[in-house]
PDB file of C-alpha atoms in Angstrom:
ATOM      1  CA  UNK W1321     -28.083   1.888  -1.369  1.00  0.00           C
ATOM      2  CA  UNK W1322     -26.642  -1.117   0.311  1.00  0.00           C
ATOM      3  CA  UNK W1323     -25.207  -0.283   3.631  1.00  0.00           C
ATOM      4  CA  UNK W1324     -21.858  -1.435   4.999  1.00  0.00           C
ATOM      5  CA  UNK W1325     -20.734  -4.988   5.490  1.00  0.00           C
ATOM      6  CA  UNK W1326     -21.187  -5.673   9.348  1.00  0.00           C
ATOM      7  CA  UNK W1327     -19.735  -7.679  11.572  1.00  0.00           C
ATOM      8  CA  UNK W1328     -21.877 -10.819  12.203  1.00  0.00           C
ATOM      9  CA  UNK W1329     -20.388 -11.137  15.770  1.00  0.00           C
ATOM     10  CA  UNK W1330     -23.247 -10.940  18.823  1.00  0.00           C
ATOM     11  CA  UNK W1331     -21.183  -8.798  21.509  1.00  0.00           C
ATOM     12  CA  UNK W1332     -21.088 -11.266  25.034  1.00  0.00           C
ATOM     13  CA  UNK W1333     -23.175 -14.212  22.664  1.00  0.00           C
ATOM     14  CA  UNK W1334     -20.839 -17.120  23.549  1.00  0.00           C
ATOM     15  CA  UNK W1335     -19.307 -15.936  26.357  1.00  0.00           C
ATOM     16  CA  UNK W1336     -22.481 -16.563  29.019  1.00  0.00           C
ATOM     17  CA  UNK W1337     -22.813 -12.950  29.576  1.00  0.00           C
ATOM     18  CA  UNK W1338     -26.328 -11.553  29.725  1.00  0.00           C
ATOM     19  CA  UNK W1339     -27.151  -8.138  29.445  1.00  0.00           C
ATOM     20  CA  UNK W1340     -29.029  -6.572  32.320  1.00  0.00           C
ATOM     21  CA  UNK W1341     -32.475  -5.226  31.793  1.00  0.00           C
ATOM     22  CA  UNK W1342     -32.237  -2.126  33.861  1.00  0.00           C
ATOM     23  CA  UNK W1343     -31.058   1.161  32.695  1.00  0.00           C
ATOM     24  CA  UNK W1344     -29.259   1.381  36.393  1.00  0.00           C
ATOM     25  CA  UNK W1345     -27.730  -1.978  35.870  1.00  0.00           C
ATOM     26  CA  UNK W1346     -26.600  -1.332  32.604  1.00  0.00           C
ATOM     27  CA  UNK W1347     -24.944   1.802  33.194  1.00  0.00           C
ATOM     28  CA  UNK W1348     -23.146   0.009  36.348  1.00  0.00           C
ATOM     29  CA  UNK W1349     -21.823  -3.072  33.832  1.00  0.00           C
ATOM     30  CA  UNK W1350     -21.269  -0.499  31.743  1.00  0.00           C
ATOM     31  CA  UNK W1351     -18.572   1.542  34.008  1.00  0.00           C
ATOM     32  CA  UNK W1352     -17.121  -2.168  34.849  1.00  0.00           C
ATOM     33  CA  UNK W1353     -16.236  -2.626  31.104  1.00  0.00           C
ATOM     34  CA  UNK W1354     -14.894   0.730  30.390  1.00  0.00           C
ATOM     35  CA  UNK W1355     -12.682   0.771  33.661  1.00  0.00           C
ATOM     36  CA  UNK W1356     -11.372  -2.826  33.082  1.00  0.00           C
ATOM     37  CA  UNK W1357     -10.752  -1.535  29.256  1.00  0.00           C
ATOM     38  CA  UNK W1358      -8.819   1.196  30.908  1.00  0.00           C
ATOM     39  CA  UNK W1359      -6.821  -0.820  33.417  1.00  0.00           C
ATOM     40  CA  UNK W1360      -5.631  -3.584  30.649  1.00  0.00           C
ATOM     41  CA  UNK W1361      -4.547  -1.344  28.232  1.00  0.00           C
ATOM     42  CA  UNK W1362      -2.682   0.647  30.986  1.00  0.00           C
ATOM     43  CA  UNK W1363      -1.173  -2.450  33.405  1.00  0.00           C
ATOM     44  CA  UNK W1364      -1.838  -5.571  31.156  1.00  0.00           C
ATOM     45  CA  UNK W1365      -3.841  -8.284  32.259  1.00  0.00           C
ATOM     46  CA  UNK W1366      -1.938 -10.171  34.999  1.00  0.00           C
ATOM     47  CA  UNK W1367      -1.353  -7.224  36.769  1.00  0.00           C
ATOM     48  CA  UNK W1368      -4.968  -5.960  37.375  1.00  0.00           C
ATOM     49  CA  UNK W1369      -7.468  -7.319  39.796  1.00  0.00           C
ATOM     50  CA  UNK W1370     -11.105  -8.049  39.821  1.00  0.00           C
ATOM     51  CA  UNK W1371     -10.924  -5.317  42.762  1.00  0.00           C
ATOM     52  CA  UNK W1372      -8.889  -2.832  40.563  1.00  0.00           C
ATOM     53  CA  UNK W1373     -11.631  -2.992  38.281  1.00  0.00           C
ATOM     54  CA  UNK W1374     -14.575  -2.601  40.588  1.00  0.00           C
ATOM     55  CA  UNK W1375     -12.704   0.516  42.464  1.00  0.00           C
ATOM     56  CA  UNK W1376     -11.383   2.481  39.521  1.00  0.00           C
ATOM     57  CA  UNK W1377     -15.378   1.928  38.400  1.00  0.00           C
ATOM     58  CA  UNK W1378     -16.541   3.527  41.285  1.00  0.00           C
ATOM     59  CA  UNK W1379     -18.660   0.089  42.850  1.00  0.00           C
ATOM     60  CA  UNK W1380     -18.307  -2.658  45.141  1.00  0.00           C
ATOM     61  CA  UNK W1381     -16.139  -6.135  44.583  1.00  0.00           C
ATOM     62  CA  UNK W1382     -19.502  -7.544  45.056  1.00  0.00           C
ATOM     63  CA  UNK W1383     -21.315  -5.374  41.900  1.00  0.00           C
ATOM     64  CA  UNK W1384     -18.544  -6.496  40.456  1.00  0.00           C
ATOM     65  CA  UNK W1385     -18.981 -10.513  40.850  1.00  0.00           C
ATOM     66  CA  UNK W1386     -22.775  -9.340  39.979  1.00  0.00           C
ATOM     67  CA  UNK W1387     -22.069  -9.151  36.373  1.00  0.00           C
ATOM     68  CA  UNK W1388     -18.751 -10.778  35.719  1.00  0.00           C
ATOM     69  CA  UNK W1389     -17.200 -14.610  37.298  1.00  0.00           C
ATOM     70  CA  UNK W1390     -13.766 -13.279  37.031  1.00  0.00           C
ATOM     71  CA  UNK W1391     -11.653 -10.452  35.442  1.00  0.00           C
ATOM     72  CA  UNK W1392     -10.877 -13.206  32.420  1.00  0.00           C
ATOM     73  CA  UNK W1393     -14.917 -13.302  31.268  1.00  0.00           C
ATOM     74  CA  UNK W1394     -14.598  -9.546  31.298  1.00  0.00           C
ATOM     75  CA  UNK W1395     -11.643  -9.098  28.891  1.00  0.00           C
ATOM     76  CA  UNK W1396     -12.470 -11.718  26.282  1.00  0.00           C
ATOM     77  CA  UNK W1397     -16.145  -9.638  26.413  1.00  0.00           C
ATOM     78  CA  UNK W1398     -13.653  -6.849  25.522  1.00  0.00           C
ATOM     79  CA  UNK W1399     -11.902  -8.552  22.926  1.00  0.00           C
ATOM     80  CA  UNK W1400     -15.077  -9.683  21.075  1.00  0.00           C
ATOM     81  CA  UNK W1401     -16.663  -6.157  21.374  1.00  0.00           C
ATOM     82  CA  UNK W1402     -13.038  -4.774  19.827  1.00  0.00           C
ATOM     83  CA  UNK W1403     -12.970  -7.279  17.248  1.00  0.00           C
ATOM     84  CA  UNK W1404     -16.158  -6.153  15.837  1.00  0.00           C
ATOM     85  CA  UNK W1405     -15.533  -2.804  15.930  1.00  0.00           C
ATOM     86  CA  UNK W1406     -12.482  -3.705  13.972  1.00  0.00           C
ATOM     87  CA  UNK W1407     -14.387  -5.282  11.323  1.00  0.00           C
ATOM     88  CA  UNK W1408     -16.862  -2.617  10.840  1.00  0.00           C
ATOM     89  CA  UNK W1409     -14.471   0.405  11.049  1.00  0.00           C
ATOM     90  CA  UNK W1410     -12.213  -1.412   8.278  1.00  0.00           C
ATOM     91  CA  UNK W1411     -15.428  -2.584   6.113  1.00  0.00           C
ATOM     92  CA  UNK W1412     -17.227   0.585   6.522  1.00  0.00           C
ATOM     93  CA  UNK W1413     -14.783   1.820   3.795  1.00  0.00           C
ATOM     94  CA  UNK W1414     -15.092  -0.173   1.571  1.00  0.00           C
ATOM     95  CA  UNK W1415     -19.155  -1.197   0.299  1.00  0.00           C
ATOM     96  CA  UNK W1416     -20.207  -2.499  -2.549  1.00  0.00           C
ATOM     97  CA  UNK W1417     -21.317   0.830  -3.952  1.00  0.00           C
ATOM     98  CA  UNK W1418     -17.848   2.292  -3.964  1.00  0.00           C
ATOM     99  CA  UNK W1419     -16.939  -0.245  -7.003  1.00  0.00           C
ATOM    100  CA  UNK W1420     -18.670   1.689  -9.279  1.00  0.00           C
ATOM    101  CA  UNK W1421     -17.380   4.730  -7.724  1.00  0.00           C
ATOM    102  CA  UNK W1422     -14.404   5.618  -9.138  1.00  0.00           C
ATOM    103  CA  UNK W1423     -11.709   5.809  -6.082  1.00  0.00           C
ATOM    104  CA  UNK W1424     -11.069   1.959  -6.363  1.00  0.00           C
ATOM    105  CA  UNK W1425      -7.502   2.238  -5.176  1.00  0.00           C
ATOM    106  CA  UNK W1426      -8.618   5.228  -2.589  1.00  0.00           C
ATOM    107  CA  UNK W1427     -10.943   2.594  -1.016  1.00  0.00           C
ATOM    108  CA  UNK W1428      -8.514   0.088  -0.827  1.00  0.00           C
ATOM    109  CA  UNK W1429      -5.867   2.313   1.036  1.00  0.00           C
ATOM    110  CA  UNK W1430      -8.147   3.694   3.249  1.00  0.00           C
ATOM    111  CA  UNK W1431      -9.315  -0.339   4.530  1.00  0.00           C
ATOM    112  CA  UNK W1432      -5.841  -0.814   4.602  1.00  0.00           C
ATOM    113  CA  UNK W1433      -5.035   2.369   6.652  1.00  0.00           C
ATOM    114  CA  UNK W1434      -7.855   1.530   8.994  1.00  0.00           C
ATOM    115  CA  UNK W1435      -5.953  -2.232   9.729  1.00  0.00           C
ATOM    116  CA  UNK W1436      -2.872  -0.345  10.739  1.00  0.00           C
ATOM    117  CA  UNK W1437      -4.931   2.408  12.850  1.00  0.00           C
ATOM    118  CA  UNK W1438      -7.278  -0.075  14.520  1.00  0.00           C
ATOM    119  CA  UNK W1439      -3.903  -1.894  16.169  1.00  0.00           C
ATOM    120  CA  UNK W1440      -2.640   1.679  16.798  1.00  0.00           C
ATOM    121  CA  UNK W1441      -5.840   2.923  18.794  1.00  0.00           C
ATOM    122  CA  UNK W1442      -5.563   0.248  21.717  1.00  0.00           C
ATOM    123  CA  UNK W1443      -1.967  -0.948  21.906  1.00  0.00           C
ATOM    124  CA  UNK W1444      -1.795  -2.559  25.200  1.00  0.00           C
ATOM    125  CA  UNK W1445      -5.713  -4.888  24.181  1.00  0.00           C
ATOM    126  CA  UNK W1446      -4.163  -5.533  20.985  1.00  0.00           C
ATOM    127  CA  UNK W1447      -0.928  -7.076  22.109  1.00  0.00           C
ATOM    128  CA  UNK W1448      -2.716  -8.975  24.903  1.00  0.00           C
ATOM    129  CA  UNK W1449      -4.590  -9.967  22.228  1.00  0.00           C
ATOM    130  CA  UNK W1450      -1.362 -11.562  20.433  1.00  0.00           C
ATOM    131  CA  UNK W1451      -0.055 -12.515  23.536  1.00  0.00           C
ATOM    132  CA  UNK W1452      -3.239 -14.945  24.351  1.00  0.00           C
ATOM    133  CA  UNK W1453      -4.162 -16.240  21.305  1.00  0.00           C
ATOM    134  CA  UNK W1454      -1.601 -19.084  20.783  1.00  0.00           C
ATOM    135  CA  UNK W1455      -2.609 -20.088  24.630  1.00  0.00           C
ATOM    136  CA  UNK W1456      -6.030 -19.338  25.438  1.00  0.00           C
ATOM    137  CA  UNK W1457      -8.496 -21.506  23.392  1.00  0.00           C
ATOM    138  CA  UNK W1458     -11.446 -18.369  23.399  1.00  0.00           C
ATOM    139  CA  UNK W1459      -8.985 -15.955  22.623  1.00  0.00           C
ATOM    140  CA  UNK W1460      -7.550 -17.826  19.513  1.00  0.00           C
ATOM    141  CA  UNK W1461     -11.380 -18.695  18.618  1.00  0.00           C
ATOM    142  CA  UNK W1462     -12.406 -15.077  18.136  1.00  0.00           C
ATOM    143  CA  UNK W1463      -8.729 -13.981  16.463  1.00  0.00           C
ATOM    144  CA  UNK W1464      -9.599 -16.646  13.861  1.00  0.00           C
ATOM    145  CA  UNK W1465     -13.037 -15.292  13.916  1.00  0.00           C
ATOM    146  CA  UNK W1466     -11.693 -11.829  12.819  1.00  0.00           C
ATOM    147  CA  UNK W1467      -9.888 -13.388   9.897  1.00  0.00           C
ATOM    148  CA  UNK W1468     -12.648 -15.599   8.670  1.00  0.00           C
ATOM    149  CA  UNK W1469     -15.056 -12.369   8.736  1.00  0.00           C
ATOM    150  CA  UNK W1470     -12.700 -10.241   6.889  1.00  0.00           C
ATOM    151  CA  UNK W1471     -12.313 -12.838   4.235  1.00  0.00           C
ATOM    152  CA  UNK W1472     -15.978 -12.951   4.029  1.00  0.00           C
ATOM    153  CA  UNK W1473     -16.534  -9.560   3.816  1.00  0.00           C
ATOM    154  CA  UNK W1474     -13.168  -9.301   1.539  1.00  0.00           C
ATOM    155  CA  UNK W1475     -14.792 -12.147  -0.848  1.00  0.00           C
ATOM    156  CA  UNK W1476     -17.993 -11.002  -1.151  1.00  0.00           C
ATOM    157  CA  UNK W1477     -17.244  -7.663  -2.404  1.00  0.00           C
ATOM    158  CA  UNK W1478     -14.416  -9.471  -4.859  1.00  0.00           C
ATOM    159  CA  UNK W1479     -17.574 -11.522  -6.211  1.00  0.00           C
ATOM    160  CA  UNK W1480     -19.924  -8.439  -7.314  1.00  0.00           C
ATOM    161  CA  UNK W1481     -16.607  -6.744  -8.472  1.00  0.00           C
ATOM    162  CA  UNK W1482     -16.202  -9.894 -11.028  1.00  0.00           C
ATOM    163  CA  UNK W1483     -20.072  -9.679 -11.559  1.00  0.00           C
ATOM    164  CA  UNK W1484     -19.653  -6.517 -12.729  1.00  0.00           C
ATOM    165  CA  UNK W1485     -16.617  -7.356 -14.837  1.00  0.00           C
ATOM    166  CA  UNK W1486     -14.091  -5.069 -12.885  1.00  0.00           C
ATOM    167  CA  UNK W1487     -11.887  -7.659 -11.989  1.00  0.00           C
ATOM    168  CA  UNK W1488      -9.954 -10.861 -13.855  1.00  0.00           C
ATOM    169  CA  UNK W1489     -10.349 -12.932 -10.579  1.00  0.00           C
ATOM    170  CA  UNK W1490     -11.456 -16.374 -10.925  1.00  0.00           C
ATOM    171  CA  UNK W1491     -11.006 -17.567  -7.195  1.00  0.00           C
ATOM    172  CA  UNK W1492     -12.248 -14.850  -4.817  1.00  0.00           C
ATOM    173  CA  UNK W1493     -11.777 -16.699  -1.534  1.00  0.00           C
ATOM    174  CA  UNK W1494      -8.111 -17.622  -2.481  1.00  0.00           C
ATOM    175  CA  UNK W1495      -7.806 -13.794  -3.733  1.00  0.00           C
ATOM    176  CA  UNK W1496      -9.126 -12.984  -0.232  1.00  0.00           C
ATOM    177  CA  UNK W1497      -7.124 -14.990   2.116  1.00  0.00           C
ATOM    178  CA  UNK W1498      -4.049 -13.921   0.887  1.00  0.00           C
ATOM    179  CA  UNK W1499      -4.944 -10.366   0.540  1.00  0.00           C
ATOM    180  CA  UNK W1500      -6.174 -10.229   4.609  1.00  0.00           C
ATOM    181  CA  UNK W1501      -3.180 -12.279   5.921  1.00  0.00           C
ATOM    182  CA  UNK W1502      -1.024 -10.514   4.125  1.00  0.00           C
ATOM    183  CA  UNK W1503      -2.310  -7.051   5.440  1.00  0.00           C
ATOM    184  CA  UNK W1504      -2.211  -8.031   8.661  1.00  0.00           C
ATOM    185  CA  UNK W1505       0.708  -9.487   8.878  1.00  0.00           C
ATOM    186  CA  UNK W1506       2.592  -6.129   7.430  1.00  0.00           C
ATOM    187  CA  UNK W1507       0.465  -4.040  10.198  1.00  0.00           C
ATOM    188  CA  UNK W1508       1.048  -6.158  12.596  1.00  0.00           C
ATOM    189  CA  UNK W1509       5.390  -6.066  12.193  1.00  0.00           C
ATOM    190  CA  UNK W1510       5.063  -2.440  11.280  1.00  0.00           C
ATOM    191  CA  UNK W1511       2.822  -1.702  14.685  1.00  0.00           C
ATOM    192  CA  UNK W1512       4.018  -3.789  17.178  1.00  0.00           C
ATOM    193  CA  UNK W1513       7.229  -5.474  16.243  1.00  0.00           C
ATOM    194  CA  UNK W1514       9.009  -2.316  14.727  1.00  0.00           C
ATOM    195  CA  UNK W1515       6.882   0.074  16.326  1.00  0.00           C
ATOM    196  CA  UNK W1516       6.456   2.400  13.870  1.00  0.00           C
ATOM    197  CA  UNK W1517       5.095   5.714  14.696  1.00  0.00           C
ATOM    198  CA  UNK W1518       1.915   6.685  12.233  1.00  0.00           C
ATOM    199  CA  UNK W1519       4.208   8.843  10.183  1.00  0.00           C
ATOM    200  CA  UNK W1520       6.042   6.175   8.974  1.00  0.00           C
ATOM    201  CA  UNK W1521       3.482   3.854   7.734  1.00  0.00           C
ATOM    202  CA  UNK W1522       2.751   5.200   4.181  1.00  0.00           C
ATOM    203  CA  UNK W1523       5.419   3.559   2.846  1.00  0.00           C
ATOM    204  CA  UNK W1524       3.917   0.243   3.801  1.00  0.00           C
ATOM    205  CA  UNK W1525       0.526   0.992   3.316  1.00  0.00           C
ATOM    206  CA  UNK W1526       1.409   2.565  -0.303  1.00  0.00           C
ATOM    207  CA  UNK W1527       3.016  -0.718  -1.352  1.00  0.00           C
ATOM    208  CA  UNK W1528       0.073  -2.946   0.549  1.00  0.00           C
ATOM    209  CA  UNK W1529      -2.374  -1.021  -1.465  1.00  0.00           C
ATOM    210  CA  UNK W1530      -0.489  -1.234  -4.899  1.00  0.00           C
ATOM    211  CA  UNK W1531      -0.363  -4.598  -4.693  1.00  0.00           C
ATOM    212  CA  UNK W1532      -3.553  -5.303  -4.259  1.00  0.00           C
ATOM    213  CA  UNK W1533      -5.179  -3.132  -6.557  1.00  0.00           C
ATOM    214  CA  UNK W1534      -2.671  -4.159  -8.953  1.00  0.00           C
ATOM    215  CA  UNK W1535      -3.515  -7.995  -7.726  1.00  0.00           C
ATOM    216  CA  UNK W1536      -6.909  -7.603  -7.915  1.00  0.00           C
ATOM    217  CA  UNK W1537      -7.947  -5.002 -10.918  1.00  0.00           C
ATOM    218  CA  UNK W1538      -4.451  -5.135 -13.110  1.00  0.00           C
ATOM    219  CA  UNK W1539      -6.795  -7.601 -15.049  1.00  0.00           C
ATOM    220  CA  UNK W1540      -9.848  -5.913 -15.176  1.00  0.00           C
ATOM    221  CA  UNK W1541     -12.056  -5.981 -17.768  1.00  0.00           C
ATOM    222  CA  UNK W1542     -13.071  -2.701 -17.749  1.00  0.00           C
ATOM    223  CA  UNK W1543     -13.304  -0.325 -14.840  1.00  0.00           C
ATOM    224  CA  UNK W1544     -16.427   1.826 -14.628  1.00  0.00           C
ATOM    225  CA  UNK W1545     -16.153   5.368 -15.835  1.00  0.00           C
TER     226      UNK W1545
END
């Protein structure tokens, strides 16, 4: 058995961030990340300080400056660690294995579920997220970066499922694209610009997921049985 489709993303790898080698040190960065995580989901990112960080962590400004240049190196470390978490949580439902399972359309909601919950989990991240990416070069790097992956991931299981003659498809990367974009583009207006509370998402997830089942295996060859 194949396991899940992972996100190829290398937590800190482009950001000049190296991991300390002691367990002490690690546990200190460590306490930095989680209380800055804190802190910009709670306040936002203009409003909390390098020394807001190091206090509500329990260390010096100077620890602080010991592991991180400024509070900015710290949250796009905290973006790329949420984006692959993202990724994996979302892709985790969905392996190759489960195409000859049975639930094909269960699969698919529960990917798409996952997109809406994902956005849910960490409101205040996410929308700084939003809020960055058309003016902060890194930040719109690793949001593209989060697209490109999930098409990948999105293809490649579209591939085997024509390999195995589930699926009509003649252009899986086209198939993909549209189906990502579109899916997050409904979360995202259902999330953040309606702010929709969870109970009011099936609707939207219900028609996401008939769609692209319907998209994707309404010309099926012959589904497994």
């Amino acid at each position: 058995m194949s396991a899940p489709t992972k996100c190829s993303l290398t937590i800190g790898s482009e950001l000049g961030v190296a991991l300390p080698k002691q367990e002490r040190s690690r546990r200190t960065r460590e306490k930095l990340i989680l209380a800055a995580a804190q802190l910009f989901e709670e306040r936002g990112f203009e409003k909390t300080t390098s020394n807001d960080i190091a206090a509500a962590a329990g260390v010096s400004i100077g620890s602080f400056y010991a592991y991180f240049s400024d509070k900015r190196q710290i949250l796009l470390l905290l973006f790329e660690q949420l984006i692959a978490e993202r990724l994996d949580a979302v892709f985790s439902n969905f392996t190759e294995e489960d195409l000859t399972g049975g639930d094909l359309r269960g699969c698919i909601e529960r990917c798409i579920h996952r997109t809406f919950a994902n956005k849910a989990a960490t409101p205040g991240l996410t929308r700084l997220i939003y809020d960055l990416a058309p003016k902060d070069e890194a930040v719109g790097a690793l949001c593209r970066r989060l697209m490109e992956e999930s098409v990948e991931n999105l293809e490649k299981l579209l591939r085997k499922a024509m390999a195995l003659g589930l699926t009509g498809l003649t252009d899986p990367h086209t198939a993909a694209t549209t189906i990502v974009h579109a899916v997050e583009a409904v979360a995202r207006k259902c999330v953040f610009e309606d702010e929709l509370p969870e109970k009011d998402w099936p609707p939207y997830i219900t028609c996401l997921t008939d769609m692209t089942y319907g998209f994707v295996f309404g010309a099926r060859s012959q589904l497994p049985a």
